[in-house]
Tab-separated table of C-alpha atoms and ligand atoms in Angstrom:
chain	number	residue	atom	x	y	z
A	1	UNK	CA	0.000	0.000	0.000
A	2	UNK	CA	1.219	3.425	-1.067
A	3	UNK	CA	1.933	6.375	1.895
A	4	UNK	CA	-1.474	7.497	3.010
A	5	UNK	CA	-2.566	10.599	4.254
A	6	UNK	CA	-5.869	12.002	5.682
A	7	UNK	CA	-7.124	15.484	6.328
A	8	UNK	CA	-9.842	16.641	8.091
A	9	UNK	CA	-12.355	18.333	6.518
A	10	UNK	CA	-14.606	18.524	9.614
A	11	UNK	CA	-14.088	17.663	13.252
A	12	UNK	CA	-17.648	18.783	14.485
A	13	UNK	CA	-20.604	16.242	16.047
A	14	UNK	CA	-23.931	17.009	14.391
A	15	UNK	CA	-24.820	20.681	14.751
A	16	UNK	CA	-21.677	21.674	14.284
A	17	UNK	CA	-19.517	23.840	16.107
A	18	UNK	CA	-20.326	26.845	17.292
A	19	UNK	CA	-23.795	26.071	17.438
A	20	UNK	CA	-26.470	28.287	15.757
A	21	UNK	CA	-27.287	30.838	18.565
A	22	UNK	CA	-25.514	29.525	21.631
A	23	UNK	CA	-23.291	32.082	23.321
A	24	UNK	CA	-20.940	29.321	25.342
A	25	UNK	CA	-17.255	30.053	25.727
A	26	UNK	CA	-16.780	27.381	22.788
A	27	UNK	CA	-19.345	28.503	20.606
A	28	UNK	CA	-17.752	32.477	21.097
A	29	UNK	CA	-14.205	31.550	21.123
A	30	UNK	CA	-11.738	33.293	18.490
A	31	UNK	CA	-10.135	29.916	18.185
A	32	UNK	CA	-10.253	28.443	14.558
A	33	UNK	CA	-9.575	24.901	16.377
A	34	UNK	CA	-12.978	25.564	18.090
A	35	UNK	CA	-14.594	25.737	14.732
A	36	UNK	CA	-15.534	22.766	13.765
A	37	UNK	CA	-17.642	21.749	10.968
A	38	UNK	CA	-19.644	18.247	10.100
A	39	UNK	CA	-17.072	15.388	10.408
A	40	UNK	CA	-15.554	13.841	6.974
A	41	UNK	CA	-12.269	13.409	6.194
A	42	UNK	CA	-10.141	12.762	3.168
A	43	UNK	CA	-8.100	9.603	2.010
A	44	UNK	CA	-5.432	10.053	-0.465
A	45	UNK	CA	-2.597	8.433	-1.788
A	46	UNK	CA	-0.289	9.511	-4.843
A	47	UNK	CA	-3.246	8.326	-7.317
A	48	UNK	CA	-6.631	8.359	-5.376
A	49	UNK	CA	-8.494	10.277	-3.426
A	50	UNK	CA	-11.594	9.415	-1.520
A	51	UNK	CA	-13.839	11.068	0.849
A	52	UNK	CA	-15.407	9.351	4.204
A	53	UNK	CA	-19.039	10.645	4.551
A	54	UNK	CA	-20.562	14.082	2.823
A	55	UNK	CA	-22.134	16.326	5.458
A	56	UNK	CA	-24.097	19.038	5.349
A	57	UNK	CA	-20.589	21.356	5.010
A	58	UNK	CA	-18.743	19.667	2.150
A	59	UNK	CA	-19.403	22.229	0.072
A	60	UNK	CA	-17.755	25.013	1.648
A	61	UNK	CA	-15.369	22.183	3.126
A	62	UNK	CA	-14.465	21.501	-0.721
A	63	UNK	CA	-13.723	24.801	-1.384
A	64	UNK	CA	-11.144	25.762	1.769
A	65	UNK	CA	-8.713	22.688	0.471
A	66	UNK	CA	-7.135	22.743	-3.263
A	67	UNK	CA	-8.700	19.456	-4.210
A	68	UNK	CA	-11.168	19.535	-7.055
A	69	UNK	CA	-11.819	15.772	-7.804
A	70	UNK	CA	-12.504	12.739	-5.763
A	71	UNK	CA	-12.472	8.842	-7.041
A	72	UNK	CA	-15.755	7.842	-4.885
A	73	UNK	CA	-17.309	8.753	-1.600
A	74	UNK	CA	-17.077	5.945	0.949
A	75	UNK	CA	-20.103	6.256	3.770
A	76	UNK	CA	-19.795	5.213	7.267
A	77	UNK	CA	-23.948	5.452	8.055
A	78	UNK	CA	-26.727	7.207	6.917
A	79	UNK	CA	-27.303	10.095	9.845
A	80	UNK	CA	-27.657	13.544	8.319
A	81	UNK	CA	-24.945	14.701	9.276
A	82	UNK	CA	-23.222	12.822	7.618
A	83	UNK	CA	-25.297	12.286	3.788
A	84	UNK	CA	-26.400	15.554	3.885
A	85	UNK	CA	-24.032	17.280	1.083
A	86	UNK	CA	-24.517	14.458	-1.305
A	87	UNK	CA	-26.129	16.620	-3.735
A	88	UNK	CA	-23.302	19.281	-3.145
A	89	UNK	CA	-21.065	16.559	-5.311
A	90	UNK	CA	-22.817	17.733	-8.727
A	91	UNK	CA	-20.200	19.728	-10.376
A	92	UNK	CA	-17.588	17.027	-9.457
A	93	UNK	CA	-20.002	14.624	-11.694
A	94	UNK	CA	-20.290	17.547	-14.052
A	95	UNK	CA	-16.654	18.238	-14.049
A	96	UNK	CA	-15.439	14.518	-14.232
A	97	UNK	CA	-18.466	13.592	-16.309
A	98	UNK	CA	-19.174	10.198	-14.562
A	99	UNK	CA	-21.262	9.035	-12.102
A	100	UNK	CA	-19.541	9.442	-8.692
A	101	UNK	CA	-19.158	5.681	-7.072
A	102	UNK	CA	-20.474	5.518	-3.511
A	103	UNK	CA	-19.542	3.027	-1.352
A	104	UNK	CA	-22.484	1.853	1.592
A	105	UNK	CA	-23.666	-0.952	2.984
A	106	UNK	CA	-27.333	-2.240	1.880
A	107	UNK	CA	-28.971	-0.714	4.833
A	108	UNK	CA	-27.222	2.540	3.861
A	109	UNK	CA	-28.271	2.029	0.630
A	110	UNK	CA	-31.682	1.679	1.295
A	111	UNK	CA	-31.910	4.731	3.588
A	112	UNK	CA	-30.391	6.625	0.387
A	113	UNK	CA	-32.952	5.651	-1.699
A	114	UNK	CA	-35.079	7.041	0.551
A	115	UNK	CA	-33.829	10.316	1.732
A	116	UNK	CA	-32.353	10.750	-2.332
A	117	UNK	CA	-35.432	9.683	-4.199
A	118	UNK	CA	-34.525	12.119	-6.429
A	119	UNK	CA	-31.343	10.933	-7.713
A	120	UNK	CA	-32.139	7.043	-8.107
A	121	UNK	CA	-35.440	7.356	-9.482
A	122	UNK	CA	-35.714	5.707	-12.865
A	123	UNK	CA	-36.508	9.022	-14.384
A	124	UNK	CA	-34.593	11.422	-13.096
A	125	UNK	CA	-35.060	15.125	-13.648
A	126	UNK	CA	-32.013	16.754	-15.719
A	127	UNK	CA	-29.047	17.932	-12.949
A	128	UNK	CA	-29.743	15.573	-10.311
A	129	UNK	CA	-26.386	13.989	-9.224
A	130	UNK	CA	-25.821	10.636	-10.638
A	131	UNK	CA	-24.333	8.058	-8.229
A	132	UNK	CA	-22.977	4.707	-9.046
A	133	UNK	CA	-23.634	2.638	-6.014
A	134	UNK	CA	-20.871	-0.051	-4.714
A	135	UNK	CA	-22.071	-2.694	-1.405
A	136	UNK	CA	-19.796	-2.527	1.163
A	137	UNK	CA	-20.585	-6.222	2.924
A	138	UNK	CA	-19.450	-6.102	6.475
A	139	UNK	CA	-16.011	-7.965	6.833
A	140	UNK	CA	-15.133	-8.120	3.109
A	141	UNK	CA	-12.645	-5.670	2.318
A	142	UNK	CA	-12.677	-3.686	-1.397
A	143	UNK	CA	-10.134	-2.021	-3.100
A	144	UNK	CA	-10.296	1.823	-4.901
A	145	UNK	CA	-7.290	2.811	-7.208
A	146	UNK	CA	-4.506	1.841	-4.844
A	147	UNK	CA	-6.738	1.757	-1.772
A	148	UNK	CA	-7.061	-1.199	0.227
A	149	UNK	CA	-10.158	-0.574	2.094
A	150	UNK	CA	-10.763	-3.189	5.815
A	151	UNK	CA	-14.818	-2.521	7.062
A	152	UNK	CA	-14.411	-1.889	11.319
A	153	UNK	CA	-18.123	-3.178	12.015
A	154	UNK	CA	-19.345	-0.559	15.549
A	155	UNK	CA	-21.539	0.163	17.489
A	156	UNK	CA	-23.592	3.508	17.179
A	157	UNK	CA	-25.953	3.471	19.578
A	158	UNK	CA	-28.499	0.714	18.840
A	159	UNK	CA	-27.366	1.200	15.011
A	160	UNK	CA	-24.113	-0.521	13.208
A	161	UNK	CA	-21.932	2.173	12.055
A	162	UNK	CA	-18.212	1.043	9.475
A	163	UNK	CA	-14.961	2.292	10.606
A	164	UNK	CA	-12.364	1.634	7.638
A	165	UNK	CA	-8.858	1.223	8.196
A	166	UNK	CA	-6.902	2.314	4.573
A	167	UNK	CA	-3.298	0.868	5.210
A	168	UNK	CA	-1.664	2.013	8.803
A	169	UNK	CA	-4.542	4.823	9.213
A	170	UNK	CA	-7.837	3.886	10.717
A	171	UNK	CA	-10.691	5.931	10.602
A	172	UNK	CA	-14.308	5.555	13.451
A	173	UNK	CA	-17.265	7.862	13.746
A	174	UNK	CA	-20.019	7.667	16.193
A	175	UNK	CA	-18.975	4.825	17.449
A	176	UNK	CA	-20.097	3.664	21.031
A	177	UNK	CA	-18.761	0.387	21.376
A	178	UNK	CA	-17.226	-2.166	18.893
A	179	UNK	CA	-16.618	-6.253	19.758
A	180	UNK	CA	-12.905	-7.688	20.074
A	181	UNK	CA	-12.776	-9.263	17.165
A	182	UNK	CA	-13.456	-5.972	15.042
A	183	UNK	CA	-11.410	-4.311	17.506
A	184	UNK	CA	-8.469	-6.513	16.679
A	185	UNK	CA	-8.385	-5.068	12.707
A	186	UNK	CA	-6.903	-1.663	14.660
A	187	UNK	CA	-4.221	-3.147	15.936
A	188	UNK	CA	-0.615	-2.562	14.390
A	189	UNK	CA	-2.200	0.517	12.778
A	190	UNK	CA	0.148	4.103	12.872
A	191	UNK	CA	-2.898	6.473	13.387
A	192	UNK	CA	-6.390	6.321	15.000
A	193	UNK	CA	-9.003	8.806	14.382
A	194	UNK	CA	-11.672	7.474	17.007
A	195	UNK	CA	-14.853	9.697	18.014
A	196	UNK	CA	-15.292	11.574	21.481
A	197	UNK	CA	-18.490	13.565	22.037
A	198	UNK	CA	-17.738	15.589	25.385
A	199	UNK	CA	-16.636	14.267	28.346
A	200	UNK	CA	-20.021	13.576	29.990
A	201	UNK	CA	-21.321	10.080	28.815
A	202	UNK	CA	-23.697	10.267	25.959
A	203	UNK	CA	-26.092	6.859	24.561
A	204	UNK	CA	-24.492	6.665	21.372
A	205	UNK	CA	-21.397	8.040	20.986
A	206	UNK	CA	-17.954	7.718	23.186
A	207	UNK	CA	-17.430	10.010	25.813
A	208	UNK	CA	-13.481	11.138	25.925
A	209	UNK	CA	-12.706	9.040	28.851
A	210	UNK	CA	-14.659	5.480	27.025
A	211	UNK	CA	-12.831	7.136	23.491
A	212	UNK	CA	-9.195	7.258	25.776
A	213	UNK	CA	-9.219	3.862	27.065
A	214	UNK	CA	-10.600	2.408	23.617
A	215	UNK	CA	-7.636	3.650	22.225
A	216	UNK	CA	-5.170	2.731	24.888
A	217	UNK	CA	-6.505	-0.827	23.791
A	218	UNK	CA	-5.645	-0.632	20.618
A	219	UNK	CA	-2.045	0.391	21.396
A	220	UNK	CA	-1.813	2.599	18.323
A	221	UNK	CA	0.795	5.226	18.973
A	222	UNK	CA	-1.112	7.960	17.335
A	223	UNK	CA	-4.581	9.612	18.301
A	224	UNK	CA	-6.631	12.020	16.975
A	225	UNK	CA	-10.468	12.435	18.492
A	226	UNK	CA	-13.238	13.664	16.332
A	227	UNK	CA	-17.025	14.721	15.598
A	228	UNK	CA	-16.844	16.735	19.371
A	229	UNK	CA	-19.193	18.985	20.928
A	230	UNK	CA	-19.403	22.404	22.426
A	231	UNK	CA	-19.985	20.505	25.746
A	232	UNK	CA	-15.838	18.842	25.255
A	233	UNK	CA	-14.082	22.605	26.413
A	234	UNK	CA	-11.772	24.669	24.328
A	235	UNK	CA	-9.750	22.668	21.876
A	236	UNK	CA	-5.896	23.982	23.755
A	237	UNK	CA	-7.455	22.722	27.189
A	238	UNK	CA	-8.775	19.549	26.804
A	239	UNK	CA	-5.443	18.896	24.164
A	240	UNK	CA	-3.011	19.882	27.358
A	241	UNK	CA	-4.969	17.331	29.604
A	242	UNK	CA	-4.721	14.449	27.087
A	243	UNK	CA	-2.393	11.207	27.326
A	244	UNK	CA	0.708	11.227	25.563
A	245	UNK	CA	0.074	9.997	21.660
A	246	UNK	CA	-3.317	11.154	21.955
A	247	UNK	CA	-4.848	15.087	20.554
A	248	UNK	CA	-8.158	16.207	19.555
A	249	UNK	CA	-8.630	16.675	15.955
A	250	UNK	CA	-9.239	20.210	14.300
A	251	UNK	CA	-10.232	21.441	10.608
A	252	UNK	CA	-7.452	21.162	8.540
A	253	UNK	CA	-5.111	19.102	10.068
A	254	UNK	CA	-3.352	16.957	7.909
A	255	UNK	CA	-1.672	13.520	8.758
A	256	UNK	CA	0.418	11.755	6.663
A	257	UNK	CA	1.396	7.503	6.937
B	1	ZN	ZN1	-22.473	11.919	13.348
B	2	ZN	ZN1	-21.963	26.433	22.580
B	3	ZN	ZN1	-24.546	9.100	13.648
């Protein structure tokens, strides 16, 4: 597998940080780490690139990095926040003048259908986005240009959610709890991006502390937390109180395997 990197294009849980109207010391802060829109982040190698789940803010997420194609969009469930800016990937079909594959499981799928009528229906109306649907089947990995792609089956509350772990980097959103064997497809990875809400426990998504000792589990050296709420503290507090190895994700960053 070629070097790997992954940038986030959004670090935020569901409404987003700040929060329309709320006047918290997170919400008001002059910090860019403390703005954090919809989580999603990029996979690319040399040849590929690939984006994990199309919120609500891809397109203005889109337009703050130099990237102007993507090879397919690979979904990790079918909550808003995270299908939301499907649509928002017409002029990359209109630019690259293909149907954009996206990668979900059937369930996913279905919910698609659903919430996209509009873009599967047999007679679609001129300008709707044009998707070429791939399964996902839990356990069975799948390969895009020089991706190797392993499913992480989780726990989202009472829903199943996909990690993916794309060579040493592995990548889980609103997760809440995950069995050992699934667990055991982290191990020997470089770099975990795992999911911690706010450090009050929450039903479907890891508080810090359960998000810290999942990852001290795993024994991956590298950390990164992700899709946090207002409720977690400023981003350069709750990063000074973290283990060693471990940091809370921000807009932007970039990591590189
Ligand atoms: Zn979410
Ligand atoms: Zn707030
Ligand atoms: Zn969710």
């Amino acid at each position: 597998m070629p070097a790997v990197s992954l940038e986030f294009f959004g670090s935020g849980t569901s409404q987003g940080v700040p929060i329309i109207g709320c006047e918290c010391s997170v919400c008001t802060s002059l910090d860019p780490k403390d703005r954090r829109l919809r989580a999603s982040v990029l996979i690319a190698t040399s040849s590929t690139q690939v984006l994990i789940d199309c919120g609500p803010d891809f397109r203005q997420q889109m337009l703050r990095t130099d990237h102007a194609r993507l090879d397919a969009v690979v979904l990790t469930h079918e909550h808003m926040d995270h299908v939301a800016g499907l649509d928002d990937l017409r002029p990359l079909i209109f630019a690259q003048n293909e149907p954009m594959p996206l990668w979900a499981t059937d369930r996913v799928e279905k919910r698609l259908r659903e919430q996209f009528a509009y873009a599967f229906s047999t007679k679609r109306y001129p300008g709707a986005p044009e998707f070429e649907l791939r399964r996902i089947e839990p356990g069975v990995e799948f390969t895009i240009g020089d991706q190797r792609w392993i499913p992480i089956l989780g726990e989202h509350g009472s829903w199943p959610v996909l990690g993916y772990r794309i060579g040493d980097i592995v990548y889980l959103t609103d997760v809440s709890g995950m069995d050992k064997e699934e667990r055991r497809k982290i191990r020997g990875a470089e770099v975990l991006v795992v999911n911690a809400l706010r450090k009050t426990p929450h039903i479907s998504h890891f508080s810090l502390e359960e998000a810290v000792e999942f990852a001290l589990e795993t024994e991956v050296p590298n950390v990164y937390f992700t899709h946090i709420s207002h409720h977690m503290g400023h981003h350069h507090e709750v990063n000074a109180e973290l283990p060693k190895g471990m940091a809370l994700a921000y807009d932007g960053l970039k990591l590189k395997v």
